[in-house]
XYZ file of C-alpha atoms in Angstrom:
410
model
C 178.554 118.233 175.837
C 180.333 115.664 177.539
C 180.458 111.724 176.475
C 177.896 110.798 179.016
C 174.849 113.343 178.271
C 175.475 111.622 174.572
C 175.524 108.194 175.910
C 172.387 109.353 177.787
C 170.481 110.651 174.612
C 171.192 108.163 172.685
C 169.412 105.978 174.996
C 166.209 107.952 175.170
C 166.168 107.997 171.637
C 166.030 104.028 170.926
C 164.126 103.549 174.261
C 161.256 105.871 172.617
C 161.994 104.195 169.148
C 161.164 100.695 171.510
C 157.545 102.354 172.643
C 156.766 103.631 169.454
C 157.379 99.962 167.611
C 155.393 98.681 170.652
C 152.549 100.532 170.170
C 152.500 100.078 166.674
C 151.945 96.359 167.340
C 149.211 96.476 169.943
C 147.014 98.732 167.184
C 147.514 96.487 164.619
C 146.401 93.374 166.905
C 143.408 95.306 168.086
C 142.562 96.409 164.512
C 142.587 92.882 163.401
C 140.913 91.286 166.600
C 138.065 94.453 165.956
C 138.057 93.062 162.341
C 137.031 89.550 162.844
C 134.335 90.688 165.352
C 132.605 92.860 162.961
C 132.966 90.328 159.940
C 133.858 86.977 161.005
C 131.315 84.077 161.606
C 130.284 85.710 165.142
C 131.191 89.330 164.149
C 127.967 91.879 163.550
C 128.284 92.082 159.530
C 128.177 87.974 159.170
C 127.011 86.063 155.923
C 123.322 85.284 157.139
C 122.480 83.369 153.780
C 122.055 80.259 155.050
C 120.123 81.361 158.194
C 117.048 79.912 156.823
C 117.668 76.585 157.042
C 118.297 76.646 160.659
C 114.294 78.241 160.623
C 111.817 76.796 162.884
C 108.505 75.930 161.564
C 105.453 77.859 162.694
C 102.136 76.485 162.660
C 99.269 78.356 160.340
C 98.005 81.161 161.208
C 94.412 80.798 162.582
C 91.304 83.122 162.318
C 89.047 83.308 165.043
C 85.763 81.797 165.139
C 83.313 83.794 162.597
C 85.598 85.314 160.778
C 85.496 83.725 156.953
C 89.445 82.753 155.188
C 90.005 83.428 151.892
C 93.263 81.440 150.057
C 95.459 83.362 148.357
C 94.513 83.603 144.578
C 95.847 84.702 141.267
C 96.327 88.217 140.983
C 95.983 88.054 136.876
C 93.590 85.331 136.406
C 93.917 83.829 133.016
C 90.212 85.197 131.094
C 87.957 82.736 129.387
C 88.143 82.488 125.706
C 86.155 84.996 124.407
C 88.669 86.988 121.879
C 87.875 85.172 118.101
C 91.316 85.336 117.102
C 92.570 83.234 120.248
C 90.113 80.521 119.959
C 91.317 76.826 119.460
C 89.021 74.837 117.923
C 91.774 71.757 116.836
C 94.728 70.828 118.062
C 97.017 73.811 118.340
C 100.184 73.883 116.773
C 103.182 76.769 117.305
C 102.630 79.281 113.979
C 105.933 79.984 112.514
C 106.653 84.097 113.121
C 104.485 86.398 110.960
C 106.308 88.102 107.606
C 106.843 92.513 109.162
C 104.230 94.058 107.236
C 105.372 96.328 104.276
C 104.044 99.030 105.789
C 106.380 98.375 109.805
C 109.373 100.606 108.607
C 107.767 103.513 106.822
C 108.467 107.114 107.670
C 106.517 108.174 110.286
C 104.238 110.504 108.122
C 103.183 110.259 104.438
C 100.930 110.631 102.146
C 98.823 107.659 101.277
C 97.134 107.204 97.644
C 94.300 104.606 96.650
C 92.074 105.167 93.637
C 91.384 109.273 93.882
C 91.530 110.115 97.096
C 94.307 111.222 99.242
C 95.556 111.516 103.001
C 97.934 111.860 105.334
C 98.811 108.321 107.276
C 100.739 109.318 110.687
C 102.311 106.401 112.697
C 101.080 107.543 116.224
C 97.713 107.732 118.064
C 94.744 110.505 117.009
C 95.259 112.057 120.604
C 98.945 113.071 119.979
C 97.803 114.336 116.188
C 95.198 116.689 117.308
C 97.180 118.939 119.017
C 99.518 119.085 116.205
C 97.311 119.901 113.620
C 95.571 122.638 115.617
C 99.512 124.445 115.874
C 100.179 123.719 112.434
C 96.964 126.137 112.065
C 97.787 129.022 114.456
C 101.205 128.832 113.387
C 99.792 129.829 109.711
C 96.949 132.121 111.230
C 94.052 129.889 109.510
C 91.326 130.902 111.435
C 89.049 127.666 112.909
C 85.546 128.364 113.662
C 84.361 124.659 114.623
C 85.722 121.932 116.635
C 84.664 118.768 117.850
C 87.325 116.388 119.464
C 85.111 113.682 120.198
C 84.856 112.811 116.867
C 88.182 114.547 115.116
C 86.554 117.282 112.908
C 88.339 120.764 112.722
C 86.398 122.995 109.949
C 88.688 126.472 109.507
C 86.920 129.487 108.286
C 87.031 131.399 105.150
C 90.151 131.675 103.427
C 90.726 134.179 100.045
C 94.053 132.980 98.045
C 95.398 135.593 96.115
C 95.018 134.164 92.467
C 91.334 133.770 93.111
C 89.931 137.052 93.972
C 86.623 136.081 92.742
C 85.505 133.034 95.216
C 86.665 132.308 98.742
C 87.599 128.817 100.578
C 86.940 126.753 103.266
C 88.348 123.720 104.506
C 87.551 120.774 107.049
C 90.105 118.301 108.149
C 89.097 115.015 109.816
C 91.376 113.260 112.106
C 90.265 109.410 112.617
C 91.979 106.073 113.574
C 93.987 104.515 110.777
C 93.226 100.604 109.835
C 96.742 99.440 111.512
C 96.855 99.649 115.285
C 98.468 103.298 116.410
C 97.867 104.690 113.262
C 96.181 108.132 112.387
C 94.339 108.910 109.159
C 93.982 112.521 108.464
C 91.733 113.751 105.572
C 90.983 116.670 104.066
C 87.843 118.579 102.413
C 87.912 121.707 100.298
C 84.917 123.451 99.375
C 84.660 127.227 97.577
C 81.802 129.555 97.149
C 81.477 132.878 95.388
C 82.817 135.750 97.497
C 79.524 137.947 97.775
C 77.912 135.002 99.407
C 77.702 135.687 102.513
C 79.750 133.423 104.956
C 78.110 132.850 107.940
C 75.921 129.912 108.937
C 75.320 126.298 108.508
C 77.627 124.969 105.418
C 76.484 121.911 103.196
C 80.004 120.207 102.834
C 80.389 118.257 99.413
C 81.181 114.351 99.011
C 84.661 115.264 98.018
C 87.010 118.235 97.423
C 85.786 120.849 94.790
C 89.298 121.668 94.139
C 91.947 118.884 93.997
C 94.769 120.833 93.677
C 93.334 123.085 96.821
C 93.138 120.106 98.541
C 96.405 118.354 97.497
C 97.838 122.295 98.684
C 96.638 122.085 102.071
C 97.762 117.565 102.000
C 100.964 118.569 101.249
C 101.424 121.426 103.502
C 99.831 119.575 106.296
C 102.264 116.907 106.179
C 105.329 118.311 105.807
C 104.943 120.243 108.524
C 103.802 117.064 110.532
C 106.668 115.322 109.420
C 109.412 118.039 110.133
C 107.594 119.006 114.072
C 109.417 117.892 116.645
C 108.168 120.088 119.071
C 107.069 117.152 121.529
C 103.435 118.483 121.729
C 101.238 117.183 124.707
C 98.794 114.744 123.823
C 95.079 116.109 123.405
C 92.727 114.396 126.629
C 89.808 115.842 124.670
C 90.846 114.323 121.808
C 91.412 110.469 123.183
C 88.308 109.476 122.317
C 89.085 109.571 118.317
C 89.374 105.817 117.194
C 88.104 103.969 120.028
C 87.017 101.494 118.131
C 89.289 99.684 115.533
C 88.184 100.200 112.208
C 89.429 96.306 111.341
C 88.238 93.379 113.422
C 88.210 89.481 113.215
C 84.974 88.020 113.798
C 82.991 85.094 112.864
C 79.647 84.814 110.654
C 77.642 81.222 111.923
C 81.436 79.794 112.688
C 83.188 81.275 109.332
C 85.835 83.912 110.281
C 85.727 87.002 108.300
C 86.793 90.703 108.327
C 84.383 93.212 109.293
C 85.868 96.872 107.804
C 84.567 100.312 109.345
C 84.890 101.710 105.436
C 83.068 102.858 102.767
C 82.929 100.398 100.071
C 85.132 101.893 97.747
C 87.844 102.783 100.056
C 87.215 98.964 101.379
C 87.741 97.480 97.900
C 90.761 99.742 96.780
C 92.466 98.483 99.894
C 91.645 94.918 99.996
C 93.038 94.812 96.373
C 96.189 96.498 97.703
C 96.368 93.962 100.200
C 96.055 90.540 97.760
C 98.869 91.818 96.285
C 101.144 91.918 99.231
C 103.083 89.101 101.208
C 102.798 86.001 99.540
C 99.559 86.629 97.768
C 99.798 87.198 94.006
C 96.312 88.230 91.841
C 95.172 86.414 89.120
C 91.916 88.172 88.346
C 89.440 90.488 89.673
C 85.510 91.438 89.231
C 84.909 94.541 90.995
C 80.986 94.191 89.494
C 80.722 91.293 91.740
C 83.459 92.021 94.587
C 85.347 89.292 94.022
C 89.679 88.965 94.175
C 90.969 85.345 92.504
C 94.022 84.590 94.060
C 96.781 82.455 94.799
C 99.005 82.767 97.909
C 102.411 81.329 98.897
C 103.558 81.792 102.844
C 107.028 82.816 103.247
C 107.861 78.873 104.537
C 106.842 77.376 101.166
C 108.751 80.649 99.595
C 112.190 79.137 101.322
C 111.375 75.357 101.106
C 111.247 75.858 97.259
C 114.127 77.793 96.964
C 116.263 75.417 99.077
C 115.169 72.798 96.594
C 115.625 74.443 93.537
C 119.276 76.592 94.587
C 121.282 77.268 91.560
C 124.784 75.951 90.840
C 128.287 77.852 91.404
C 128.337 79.408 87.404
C 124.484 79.918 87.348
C 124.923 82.356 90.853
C 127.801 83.756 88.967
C 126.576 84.156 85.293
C 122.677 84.266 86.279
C 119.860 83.131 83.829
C 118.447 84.223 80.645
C 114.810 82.344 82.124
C 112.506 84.537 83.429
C 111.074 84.412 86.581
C 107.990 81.784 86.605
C 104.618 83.312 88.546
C 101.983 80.701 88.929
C 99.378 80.857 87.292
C 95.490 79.483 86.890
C 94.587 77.383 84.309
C 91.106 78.844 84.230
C 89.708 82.249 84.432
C 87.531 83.969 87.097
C 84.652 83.996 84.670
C 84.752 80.062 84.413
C 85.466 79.632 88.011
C 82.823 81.988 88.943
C 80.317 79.891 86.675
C 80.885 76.386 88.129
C 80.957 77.113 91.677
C 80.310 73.917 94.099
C 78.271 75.582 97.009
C 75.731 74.547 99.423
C 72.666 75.809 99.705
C 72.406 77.622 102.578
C 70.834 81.405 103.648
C 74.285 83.002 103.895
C 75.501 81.175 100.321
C 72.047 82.569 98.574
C 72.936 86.094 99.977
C 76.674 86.117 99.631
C 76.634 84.541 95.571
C 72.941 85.906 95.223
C 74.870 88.239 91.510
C 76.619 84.792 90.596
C 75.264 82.391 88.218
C 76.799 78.752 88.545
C 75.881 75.238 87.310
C 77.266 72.611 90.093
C 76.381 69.719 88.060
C 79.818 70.296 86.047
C 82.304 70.850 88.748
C 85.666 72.341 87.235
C 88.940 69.774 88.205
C 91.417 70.835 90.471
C 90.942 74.720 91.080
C 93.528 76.045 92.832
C 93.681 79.370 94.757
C 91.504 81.528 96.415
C 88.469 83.697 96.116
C 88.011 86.783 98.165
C 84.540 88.054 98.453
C 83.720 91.897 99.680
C 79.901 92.092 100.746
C 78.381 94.811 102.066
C 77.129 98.191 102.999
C 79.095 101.134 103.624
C 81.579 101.295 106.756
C 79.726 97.542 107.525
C 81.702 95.696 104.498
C 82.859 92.135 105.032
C 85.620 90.020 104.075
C 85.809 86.475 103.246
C 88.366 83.739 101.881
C 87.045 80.515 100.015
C 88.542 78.389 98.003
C 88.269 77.660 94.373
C 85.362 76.560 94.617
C 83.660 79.276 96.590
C 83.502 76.641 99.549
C 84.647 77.581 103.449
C 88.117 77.092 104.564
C 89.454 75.078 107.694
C 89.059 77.822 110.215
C 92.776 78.008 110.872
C 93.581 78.202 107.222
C 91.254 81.011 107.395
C 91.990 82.948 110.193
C 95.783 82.402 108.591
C 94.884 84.433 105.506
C 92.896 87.162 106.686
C 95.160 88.010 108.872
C 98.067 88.498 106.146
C 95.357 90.510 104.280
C 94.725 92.368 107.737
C 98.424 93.692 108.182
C 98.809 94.762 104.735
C 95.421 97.075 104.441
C 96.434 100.656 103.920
């Protein structure tokens, strides 16, 4: 190859190494000039946010003639007061956050105890119970030979344990709505007859369980197997109408609030009991003759008021104290507080104190706490707070208490 055909190449090379740098500079200036016309202030992608302002303002739209307009309205209107528990009757004030009952961070299923009777207390709705129960049954092949979901009643058919060859067994379980919200009560009945009887028909169930320990048998298997499911069953749409309607409500009797209990008496009494013995409330006395609870109570506030007052030096948090702890107390008995009651006489005091004898003439001085009064028939019992003299509270102060009793019913 001679010098010039090098020269030559050489020359083609950097000429094309020219176009090449070229070309790489027009694309980049297009890319950039395409750039800001897609983003910039007049490009297609622009910030519109403040396009608003430069708005015009259109005049109302108007309906023709004979055609009715209708403003625009709430679409959750605020409801009249009609709920007892809402209802301001003074001058409201903020309540300071409720005490969590005793009962918020149980296990989810248990069994619950009051006097002599048993069940099983389920945190969740009857619906999602019923199906439950009815697997727990197939699951141990227990035959059932009546349902009835409206009302929560499963009655199995007749069972023969092997250390009892001479009678035979029977038991119905009824699933209701517990006394806390989303709660599920489920009880159980055991009944035996002699085995030559013959089993078929209509079958008088007793008042309670012939057999405890057959009953506490089927309670405890019942439960754990309840507590240990987590199948995920489907909730029962036969069975949503169990507990429609709470078995605890607020109401008022001629302006005094009160507790109305769906219970029989005895389950209403064991409970309230339970209940005046929870969250601030401590029990002096009780008459059961007469349905009455002598209290005192103490709200959580007062609780840490009095201990920020009375907080112990650096050796006594160290060392503690040889004192015991000091429960108030009252300086009279229900008996003598029962006797000098200072009511009026009205219809619903004759009828609520109509057991009580009291003289008014010698009032007692200074009575402190609280009586609660249980009246009534059974699942219709009422509950009432007075004061130490048997005389109604400030309907706030009332409303306060019975709803601490409320929460802590079991």
């Amino acid at each position: 190859m001679t010098n010039d055909d090098k020269t030559t190449i050489i020359m083609k090379t950097r000429y094309m190494q020219r176009m090449t740098l070229a070309g790489a500079i027009a694309l980049t200036a297009g890319i950039n000039t395409g750039c800001s016309s897609l983003f910039g202030q007049e490009g297609y992608f622009r910030d519109r946010g403040h396009d608003y302002l430069r708005a015009d303002v259109i005049e109302p739209m108007k309906v023709p003639e004979g055609v009715e307009s209708r403003s625009v309205e709430q679409l959750y209107v605020i409801p009249s007061e009609e709920n007892i528990d809402l209802a301001i009757t003074d001058e409201f004030e903020v309540p300071r956050p409720q005490p969590l009952s005793g009962n918020a961070f149980a296990d989810k299923v248990k069994i619950q105890k009051l006097g002599q009777k048993r069940w099983i207390l389920v945190s969740t709705e009857p619906s999602d119970v019923w199906p439950k129960v009815r697997n727990f049954l197939a699951r141990n092949r227990l035959e059932v030979v009546f349902t009835d979901a409206t009302n929560g009643i499963i009655e199995t058919g007749w069972l023969q344990f092997k250390d009892d060859q001479e009678r035979k067994d029977k038991y119905r379980i009824q699933i209701e709505q517990g006394v806390q919200p989303d709660n599920t009560e489920i009880h159980v009945l055991h009944m035996n007859v002699d085995r030559d009887i013959p089993g078929r028909g209509q079958v008088n169930w007793p008042a309670q369980s012939i057999s405890a320990e057959r009953e506490a048998w089927m309670l405890d298997e019942l439960a754990a197997t309840l507590a240990t499911d987590v199948t995920g069953q489907a909730t029962s749409l036969l069975a949503q109408t169990i507990g429609v309607e709470d078995k605890v409500k607020l109401t008022r009797d001629d302006g005094e609030p009160i507790l109305n209990l769906d219970l029989d008496y005895t389950r209403a009494w064991a409970t309230v009991g339970h209940a005046v013995q929870q969250q601030g409330f401590t029990l002096w006395e009780q008459d059961s003759d007469i349905g009455v609870y002598y209290v005192a109570y103490q709200s959580v506030g007062e609780e840490d008021e009095e201990e920020k007052d009375e907080e112990p030096g650096f050796f006594s948090s160290l060392f503690g104290s040889d004192e015991p702890e000091q429960v108030a107390t009252s300086p009279y008995s229900l008996q003598q507080v029962l006797a000098h009651l200072q009511l009026d006489d009205t219809p619903a005091n004759r009828a609520i104190f109509a057991s009580i004898s009291s003289d008014k003439s010698e009032p007692l001085q200074n009575v402190p706490g609280y009586l609660v009064v249980v009246r009534g028939l059974e699942d219709n019992i009422e509950i009432r707070i007075r004061d130490g003299y048997a005389r109604p509270l400030d309907t706030r102060k009332a409303k306060e208490l019975l709803n601490v009793i409320r929460r802590n019913l079991i």
